[in-house]
Tab-separated table of C-alpha atoms in Angstrom:
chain	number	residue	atom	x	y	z
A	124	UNK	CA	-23.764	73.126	205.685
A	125	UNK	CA	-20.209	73.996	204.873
A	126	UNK	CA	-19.437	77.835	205.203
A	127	UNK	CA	-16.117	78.907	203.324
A	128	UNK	CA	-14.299	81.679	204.963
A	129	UNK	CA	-13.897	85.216	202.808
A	130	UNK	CA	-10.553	86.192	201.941
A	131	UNK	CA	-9.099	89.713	202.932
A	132	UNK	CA	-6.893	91.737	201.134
A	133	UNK	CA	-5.325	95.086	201.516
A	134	UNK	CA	-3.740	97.012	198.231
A	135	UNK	CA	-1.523	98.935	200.247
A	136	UNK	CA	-1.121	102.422	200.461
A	137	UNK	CA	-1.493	104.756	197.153
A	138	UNK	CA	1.602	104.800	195.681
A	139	UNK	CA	4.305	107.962	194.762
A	140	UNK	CA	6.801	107.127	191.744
A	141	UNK	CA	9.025	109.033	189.591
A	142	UNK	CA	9.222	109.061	185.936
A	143	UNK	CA	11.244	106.085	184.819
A	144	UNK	CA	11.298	104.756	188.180
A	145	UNK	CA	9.492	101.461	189.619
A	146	UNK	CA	7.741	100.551	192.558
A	147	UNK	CA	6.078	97.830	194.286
A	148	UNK	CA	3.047	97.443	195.909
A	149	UNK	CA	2.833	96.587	199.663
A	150	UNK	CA	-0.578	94.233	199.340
A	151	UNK	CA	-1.597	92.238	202.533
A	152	UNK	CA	-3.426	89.414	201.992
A	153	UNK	CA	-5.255	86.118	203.866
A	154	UNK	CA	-7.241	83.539	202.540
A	155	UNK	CA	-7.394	79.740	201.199
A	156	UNK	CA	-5.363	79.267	198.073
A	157	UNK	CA	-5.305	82.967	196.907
A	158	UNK	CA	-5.102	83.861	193.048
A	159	UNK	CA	-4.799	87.419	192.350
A	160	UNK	CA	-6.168	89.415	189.302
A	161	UNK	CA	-4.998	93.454	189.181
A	162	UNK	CA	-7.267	95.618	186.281
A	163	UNK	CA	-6.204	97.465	184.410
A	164	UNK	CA	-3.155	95.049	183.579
A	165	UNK	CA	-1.416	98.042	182.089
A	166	UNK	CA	2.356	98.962	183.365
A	167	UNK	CA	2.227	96.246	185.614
A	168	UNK	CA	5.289	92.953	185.452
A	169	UNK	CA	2.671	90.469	186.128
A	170	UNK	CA	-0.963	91.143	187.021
A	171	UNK	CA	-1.391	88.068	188.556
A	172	UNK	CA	0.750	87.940	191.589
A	173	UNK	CA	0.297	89.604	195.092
A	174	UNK	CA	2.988	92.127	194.681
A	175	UNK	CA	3.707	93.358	191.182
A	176	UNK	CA	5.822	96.012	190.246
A	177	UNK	CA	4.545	99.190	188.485
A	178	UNK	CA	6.214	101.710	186.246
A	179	UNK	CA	3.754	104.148	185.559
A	180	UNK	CA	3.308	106.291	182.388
A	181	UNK	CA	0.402	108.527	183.736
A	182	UNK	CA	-1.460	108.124	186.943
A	183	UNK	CA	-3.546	105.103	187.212
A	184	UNK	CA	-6.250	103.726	189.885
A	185	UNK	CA	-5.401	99.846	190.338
A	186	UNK	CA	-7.801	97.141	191.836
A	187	UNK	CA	-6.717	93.763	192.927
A	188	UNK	CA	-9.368	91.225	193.007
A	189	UNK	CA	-8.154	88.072	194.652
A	190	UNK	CA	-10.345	84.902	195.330
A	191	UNK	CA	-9.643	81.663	197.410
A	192	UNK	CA	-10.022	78.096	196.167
A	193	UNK	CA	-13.532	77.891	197.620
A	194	UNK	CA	-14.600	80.351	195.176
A	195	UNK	CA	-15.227	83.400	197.443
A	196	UNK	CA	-13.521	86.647	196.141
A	197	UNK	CA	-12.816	90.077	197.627
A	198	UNK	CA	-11.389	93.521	196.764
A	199	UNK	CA	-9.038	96.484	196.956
A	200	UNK	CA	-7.689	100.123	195.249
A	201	UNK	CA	-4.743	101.617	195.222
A	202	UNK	CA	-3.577	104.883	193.298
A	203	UNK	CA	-0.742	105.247	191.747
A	204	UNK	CA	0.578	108.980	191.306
A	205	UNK	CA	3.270	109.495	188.281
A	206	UNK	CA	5.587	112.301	189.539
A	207	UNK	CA	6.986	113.560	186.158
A	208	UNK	CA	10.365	114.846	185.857
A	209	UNK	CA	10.413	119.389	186.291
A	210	UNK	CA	10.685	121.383	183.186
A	211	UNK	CA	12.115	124.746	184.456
A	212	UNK	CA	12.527	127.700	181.966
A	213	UNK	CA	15.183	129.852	183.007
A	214	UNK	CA	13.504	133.477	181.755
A	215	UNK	CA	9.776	134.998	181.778
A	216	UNK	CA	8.625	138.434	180.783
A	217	UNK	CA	5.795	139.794	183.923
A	218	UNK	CA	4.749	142.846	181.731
A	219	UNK	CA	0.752	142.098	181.568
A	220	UNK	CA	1.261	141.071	178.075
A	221	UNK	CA	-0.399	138.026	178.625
A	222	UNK	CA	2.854	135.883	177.486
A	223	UNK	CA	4.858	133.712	179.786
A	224	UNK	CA	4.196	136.820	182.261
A	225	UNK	CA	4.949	134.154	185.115
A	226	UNK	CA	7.375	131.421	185.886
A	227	UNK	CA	5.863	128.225	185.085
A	228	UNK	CA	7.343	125.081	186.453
A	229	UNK	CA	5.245	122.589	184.640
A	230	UNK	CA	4.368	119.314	186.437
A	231	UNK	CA	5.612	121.097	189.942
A	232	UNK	CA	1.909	120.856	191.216
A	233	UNK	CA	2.089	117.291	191.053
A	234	UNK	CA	4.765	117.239	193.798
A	235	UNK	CA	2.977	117.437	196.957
A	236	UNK	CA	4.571	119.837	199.449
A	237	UNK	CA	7.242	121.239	197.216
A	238	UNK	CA	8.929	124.289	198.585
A	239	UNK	CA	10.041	126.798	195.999
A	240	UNK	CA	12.728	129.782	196.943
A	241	UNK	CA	13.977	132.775	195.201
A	242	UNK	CA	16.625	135.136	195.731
A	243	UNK	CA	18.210	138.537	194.475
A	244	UNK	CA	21.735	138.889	193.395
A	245	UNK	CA	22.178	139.678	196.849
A	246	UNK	CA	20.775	136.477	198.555
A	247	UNK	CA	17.448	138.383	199.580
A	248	UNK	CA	14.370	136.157	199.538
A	249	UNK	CA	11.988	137.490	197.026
A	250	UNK	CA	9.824	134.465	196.667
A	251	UNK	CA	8.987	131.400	198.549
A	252	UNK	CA	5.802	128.783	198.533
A	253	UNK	CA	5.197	125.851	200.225
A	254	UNK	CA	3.157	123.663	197.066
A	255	UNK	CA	3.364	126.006	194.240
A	256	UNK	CA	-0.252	126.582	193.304
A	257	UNK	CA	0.195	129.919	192.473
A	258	UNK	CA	3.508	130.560	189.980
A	259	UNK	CA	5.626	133.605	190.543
A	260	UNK	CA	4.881	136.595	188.877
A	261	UNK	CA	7.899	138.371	189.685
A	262	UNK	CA	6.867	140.504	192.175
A	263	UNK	CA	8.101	141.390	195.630
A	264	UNK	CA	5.627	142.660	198.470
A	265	UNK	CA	3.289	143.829	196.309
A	266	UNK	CA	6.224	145.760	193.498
A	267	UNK	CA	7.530	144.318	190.448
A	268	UNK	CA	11.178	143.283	190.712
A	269	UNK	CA	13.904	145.192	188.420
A	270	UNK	CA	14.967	142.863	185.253
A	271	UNK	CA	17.893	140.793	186.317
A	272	UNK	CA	18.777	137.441	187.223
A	273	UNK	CA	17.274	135.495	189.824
A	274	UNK	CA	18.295	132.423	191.771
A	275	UNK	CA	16.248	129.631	192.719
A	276	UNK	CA	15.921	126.645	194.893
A	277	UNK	CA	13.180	124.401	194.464
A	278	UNK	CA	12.713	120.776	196.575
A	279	UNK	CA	10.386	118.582	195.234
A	280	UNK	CA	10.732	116.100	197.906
A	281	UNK	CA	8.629	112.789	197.080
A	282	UNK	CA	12.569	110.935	196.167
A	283	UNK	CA	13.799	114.054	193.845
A	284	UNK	CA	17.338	116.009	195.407
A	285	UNK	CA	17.265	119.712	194.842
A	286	UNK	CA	17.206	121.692	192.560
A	287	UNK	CA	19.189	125.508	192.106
A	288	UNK	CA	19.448	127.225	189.160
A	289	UNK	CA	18.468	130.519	187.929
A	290	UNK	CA	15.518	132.530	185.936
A	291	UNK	CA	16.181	135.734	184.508
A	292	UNK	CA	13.187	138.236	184.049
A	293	UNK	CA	13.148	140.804	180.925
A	294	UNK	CA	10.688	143.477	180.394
């Protein structure tokens, strides 16, 4: 009786990547004559090798199958999390009219632990989050802010710099 020894492997950690950016995965592996089989194939160099390199279009849930010359296979996931590039608009009208009454920074959910500031002409804080799960509505303890221009700082962390820039509010 001959008893052929499983192989292990390890996809790695999920995986954060900016639009247009590349990464590669960090699989661990042991075994007898590995071969190595990733599914889906899709946005990957090679899906055959151990550590292929991935430039995401959307997020995507990877497996890696590999099996030893003896025949014996064995299994891992990793998730890969697209962090698209911010689309900031730079006014928004709060006056219950149901139309861009807050400001929307689309994909800025995506970006785990973001901080977002805002600040008056006169470099008071009017607005800050830690995440942004809840956009601004342009109010300040509990009062609607005068129309104006506002400045903002938002730090997406997760590889992006800062960014400042202002939003102006009309009514």
């Amino acid at each position: 009786l001959k008893v052929f020894p499983v192989p292990t492997i390890n996809a790695g950690p999920d995986r954060f990547v900016l639009e247009g950016g590349v990464a590669t995965f960090a699989t661990t592996s042991n075994g007898n004559g590995l071969s190595y089989l990733w599914t889906p194939g899709t946005y990957l160099n090679n899906p055959t090798i151990a550590k292929p390199t991935v430039m995401p279009k959307d997020d995507i849930n990877y497996t890696v199958t590999v099996t030893s010359a003896d025949g014996c296979s064995a299994s891992d996931q990793v998730f890969v999390k697209l962090l698209k590039s911010l689309e900031i608009p730079n006014v928004f009208s709060p006056n219950a009219d149901g139309i861009n009454d807050r400001w929307e920074v689309k994909y800025l959910e995506s970006y785990p632990g973001a901080t977002v500031q805002i600040f008056n002409r006169y470099g008071q804080k009017v607005f800050e989050s830690i995440g942004y799960t809840k956009p601004w509505d342009g109010s300040f303890k509990g009062s609607q802010v005068p129309a104006g221009t506002y400045y903002y700082i938002i730090n997406p962390k997760n590889g992006r710099p800062q960014i400042a820039g202002y939003v102006d509010i009309i009514r």
